[in-house]
CSV table of C-alpha atoms in Angstrom, one decimal:
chain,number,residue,atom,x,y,z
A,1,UNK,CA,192.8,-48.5,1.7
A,2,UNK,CA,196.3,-48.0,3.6
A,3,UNK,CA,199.0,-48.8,1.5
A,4,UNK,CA,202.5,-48.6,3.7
A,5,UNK,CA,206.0,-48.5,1.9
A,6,UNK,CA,209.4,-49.4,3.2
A,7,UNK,CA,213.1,-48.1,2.6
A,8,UNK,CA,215.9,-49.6,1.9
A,9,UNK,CA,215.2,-52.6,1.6
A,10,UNK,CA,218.7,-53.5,2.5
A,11,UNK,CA,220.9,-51.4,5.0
A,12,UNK,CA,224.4,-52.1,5.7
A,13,UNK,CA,226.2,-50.6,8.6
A,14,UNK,CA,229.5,-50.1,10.5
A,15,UNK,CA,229.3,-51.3,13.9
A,16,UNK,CA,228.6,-48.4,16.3
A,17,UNK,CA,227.5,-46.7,13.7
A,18,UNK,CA,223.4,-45.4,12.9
A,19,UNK,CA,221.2,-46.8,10.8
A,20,UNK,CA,217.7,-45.5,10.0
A,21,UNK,CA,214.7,-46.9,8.0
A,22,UNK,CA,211.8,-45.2,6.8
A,23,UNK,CA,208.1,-45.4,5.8
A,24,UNK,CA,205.3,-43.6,4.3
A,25,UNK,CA,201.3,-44.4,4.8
A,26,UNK,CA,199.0,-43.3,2.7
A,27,UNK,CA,196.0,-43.4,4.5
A,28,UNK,CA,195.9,-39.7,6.9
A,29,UNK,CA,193.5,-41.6,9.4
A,30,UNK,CA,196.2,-44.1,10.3
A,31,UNK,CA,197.1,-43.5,14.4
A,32,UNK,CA,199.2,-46.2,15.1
A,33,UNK,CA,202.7,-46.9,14.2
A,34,UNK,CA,204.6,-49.9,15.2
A,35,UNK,CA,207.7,-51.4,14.8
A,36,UNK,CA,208.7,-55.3,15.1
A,37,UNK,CA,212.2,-57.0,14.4
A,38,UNK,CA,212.7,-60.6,12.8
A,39,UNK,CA,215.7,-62.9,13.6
A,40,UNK,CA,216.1,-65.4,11.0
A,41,UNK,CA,214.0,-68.2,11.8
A,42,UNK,CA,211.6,-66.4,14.2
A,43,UNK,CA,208.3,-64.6,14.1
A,44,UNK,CA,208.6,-60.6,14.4
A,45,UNK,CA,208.3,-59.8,17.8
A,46,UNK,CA,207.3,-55.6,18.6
A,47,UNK,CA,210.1,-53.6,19.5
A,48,UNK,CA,208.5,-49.9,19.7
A,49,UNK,CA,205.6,-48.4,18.7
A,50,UNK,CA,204.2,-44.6,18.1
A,51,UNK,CA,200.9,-43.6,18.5
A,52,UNK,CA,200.1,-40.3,16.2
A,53,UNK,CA,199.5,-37.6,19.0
A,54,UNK,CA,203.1,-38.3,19.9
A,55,UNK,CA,205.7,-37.4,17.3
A,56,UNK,CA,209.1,-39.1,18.8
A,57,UNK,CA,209.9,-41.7,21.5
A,58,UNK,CA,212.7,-43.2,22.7
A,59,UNK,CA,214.1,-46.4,24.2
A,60,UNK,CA,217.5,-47.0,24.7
A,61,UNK,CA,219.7,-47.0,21.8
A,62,UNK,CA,215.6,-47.2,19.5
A,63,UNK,CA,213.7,-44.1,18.5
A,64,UNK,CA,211.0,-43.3,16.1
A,65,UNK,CA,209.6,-40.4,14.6
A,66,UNK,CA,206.5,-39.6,13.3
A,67,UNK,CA,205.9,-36.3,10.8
A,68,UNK,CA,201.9,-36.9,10.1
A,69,UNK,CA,201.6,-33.6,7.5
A,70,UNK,CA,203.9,-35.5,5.9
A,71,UNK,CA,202.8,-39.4,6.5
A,72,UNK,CA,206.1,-40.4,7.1
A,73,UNK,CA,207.5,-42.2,10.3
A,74,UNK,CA,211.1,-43.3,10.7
A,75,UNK,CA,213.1,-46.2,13.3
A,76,UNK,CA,216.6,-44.8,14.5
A,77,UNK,CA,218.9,-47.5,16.1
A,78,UNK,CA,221.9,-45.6,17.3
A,79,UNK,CA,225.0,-47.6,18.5
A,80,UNK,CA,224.6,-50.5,16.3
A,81,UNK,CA,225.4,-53.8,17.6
A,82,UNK,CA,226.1,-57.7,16.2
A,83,UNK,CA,222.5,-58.5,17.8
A,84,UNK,CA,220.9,-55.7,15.7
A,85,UNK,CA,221.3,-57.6,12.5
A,86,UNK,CA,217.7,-58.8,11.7
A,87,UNK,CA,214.8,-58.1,9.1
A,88,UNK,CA,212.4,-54.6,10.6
A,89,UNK,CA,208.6,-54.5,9.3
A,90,UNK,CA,206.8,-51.3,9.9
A,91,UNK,CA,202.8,-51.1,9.9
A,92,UNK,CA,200.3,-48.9,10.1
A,93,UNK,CA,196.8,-49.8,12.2
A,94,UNK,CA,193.9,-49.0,9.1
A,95,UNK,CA,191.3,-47.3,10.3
A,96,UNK,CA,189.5,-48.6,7.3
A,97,UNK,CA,189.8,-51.9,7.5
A,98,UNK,CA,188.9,-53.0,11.5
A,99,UNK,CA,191.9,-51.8,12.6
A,100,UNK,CA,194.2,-54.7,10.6
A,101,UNK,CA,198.1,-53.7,10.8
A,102,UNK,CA,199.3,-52.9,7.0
A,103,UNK,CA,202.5,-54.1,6.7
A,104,UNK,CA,205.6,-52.8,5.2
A,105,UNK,CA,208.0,-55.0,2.5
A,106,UNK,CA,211.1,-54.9,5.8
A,107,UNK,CA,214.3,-54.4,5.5
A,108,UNK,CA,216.9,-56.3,6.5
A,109,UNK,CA,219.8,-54.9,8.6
A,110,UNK,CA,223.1,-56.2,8.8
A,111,UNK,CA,225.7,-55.0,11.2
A,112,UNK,CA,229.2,-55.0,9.7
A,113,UNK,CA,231.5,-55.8,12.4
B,1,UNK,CA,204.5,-70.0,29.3
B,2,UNK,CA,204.3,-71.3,25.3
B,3,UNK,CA,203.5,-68.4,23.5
B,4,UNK,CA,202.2,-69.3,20.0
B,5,UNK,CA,202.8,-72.6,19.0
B,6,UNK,CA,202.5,-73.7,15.2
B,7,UNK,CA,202.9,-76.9,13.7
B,8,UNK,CA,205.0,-78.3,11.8
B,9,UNK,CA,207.2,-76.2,11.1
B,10,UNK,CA,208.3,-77.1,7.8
B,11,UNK,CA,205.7,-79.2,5.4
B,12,UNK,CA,206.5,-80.5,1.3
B,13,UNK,CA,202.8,-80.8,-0.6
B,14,UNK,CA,202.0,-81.7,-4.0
B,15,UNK,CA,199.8,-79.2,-6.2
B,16,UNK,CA,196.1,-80.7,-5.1
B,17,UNK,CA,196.6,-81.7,-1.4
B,18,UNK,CA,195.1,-80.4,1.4
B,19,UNK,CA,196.2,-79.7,5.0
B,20,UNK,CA,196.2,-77.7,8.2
B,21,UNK,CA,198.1,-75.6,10.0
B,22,UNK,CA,198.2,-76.0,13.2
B,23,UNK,CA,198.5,-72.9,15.8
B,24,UNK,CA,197.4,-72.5,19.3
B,25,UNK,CA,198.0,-69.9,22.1
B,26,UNK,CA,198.2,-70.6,26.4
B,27,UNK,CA,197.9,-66.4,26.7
B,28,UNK,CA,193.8,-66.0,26.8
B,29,UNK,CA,194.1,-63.9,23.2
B,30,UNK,CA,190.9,-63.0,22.2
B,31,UNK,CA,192.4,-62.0,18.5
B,32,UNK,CA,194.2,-64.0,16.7
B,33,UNK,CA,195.3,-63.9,12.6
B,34,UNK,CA,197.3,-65.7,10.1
B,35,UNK,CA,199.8,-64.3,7.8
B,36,UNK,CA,201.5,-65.3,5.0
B,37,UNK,CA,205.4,-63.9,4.3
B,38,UNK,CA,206.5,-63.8,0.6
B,39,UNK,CA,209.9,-62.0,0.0
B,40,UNK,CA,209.8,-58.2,-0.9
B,41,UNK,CA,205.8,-58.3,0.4
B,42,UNK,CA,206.0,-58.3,4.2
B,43,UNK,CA,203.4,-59.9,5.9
B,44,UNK,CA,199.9,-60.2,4.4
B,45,UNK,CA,196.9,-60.9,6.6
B,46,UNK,CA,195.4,-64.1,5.4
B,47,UNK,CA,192.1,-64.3,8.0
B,48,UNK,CA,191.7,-63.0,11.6
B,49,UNK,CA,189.3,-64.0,14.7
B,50,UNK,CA,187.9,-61.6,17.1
B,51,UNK,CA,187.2,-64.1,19.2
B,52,UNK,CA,185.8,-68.1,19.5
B,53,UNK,CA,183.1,-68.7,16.6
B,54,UNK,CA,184.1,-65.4,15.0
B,55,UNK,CA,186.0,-65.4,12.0
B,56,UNK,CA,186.5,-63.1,9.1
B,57,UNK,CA,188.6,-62.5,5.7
B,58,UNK,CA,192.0,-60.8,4.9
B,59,UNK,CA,193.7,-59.0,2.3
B,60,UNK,CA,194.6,-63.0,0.7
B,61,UNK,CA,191.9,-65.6,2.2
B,62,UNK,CA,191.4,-67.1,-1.5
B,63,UNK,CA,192.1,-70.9,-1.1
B,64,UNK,CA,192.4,-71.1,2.9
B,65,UNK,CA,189.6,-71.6,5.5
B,66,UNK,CA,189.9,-71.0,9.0
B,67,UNK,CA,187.9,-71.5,12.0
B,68,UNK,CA,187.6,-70.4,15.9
B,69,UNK,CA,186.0,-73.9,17.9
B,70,UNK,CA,188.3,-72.5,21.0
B,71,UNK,CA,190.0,-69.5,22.5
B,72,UNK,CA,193.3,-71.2,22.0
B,73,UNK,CA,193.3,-72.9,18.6
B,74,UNK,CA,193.3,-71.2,15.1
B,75,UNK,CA,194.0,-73.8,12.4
B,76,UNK,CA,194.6,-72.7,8.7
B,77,UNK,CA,192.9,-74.9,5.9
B,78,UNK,CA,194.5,-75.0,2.6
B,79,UNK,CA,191.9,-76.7,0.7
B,80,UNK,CA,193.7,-77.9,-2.9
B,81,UNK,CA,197.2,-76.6,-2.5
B,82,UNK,CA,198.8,-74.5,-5.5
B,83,UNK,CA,202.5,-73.7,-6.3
B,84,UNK,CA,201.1,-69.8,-4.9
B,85,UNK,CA,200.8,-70.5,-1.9
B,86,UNK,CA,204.2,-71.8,-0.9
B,87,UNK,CA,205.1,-69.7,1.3
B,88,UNK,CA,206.4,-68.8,5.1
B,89,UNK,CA,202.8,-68.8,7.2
B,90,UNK,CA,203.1,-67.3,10.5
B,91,UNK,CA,200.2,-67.0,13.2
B,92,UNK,CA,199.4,-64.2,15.7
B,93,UNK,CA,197.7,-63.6,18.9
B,94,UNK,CA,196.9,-60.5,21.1
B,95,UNK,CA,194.4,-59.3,23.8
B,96,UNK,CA,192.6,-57.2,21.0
B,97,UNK,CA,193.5,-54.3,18.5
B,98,UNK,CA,194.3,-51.7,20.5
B,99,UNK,CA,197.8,-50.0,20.8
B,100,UNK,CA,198.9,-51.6,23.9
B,101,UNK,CA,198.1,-55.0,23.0
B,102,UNK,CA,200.6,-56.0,20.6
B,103,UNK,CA,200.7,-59.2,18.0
B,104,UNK,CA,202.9,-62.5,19.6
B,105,UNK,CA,203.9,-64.3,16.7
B,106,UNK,CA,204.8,-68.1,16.5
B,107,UNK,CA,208.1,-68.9,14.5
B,108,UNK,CA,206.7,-69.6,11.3
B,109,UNK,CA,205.5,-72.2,9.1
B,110,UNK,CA,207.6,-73.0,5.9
B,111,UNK,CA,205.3,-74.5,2.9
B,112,UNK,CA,206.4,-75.4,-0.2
B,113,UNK,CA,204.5,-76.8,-2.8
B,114,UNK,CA,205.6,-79.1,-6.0
């Protein structure tokens, strides 16, 4: 079945500055890619998505890219801000498995100000 | 508009008691699912419903029943609580599967168990 893995599982950065987070699927049939952010005390809550006939979108200061040769996608947040700082999940929709999101470990973010 | 709704929001149990979890949606979902969140493991589907009177198993239903009486009620079972199951349990909802129906999540559960 899909197995999805996560990285860093901490990321600390600078105000203003980037911060990206990757993950890698395992399962090639995998077409949907989405992202959801966690403030402390909340449920995740989607914050952008990819489907895998697409290989980047954007949304304001959010991006992610998708590289299916190599199963990889990635979340870019550019311009980081105070409100940033939260715990990101990635998932993968299994093709395998009725179309159940596989869930990444997260990573939390925290915004240095 | 609610959202997802769970109840309560923080519960103490000792090893052998049961309870529910209470979660309920005002959005029409047909699908809704249960997770549980364990540090370092994300989320981990517990059970999922298609749909009222449809129910079916996750990667973790061992010791939890669900079932689907209504469009807008999901409750979790924990039928003789263990220390392995304390845990943050958070519910979903959505339209369906599909890619523009994404997952509203309540704001969590917090179990512990003594």
């Amino acid at each position: 079945g899909e197995n999805v893995e996560q990285h860093p599982s901490t990321l600390s950065v600078q105000e203003g500055d980037s911060a990206v987070i990757k993950c890698t699927y395992s399962d090639s049939a995998s077409n949907y890619f989405p992202w959801y952010k966690q403030e402390l005390g909340k449920g995740p809550q989607l914050i952008i998505d990819i489907r895998s006939n697409v290989g980047e979108k954007k949304d304001q200061r959010i991006a992610v890219t998708l590289n299916k040769t190599a199963k990889h996608f990635s979340l870019h947040i550019t311009e980081t801000q105070p409100e940033d700082s939260a715990v990101y999940f990635c998932a993968a929709r299994a093709m395998d498995s009725n179309y159940q999101l596989i869930w990444g470990a997260g990573t939390k973010l925290i915004i240095k100000p | 508009n609610a959202g997802v709704t769970q109840t309560p929001k923080f519960q103490v149990l000792k090893t052998g008691q049961s309870m529910t979890l209470q979660c309920a949606q005002d959005m029409n979902h047909e699908y809704m699912s249960w997770y549980r969140q364990d540090p370092g493991m994300g989320l981990r589907l517990i059970h999922y419903s298609v749909g009222a009177g449809i129910t079916d198993q996750g990667e973790v239903p061992n010791g939890y029943n669900v079932s689907r009486s209504t469009t807008e009620d999901f409750p979790l079972r924990l039928l003789s609580a263990a220390p392995s199951q304390t845990s943050v349990y958070f519910c979903a909802s959505s339209f369906g599967t599909g890619d523009n129906q994404p997952q509203h999540f309540g704001d969590g559960t917090r179990l512990s168990i003594l």
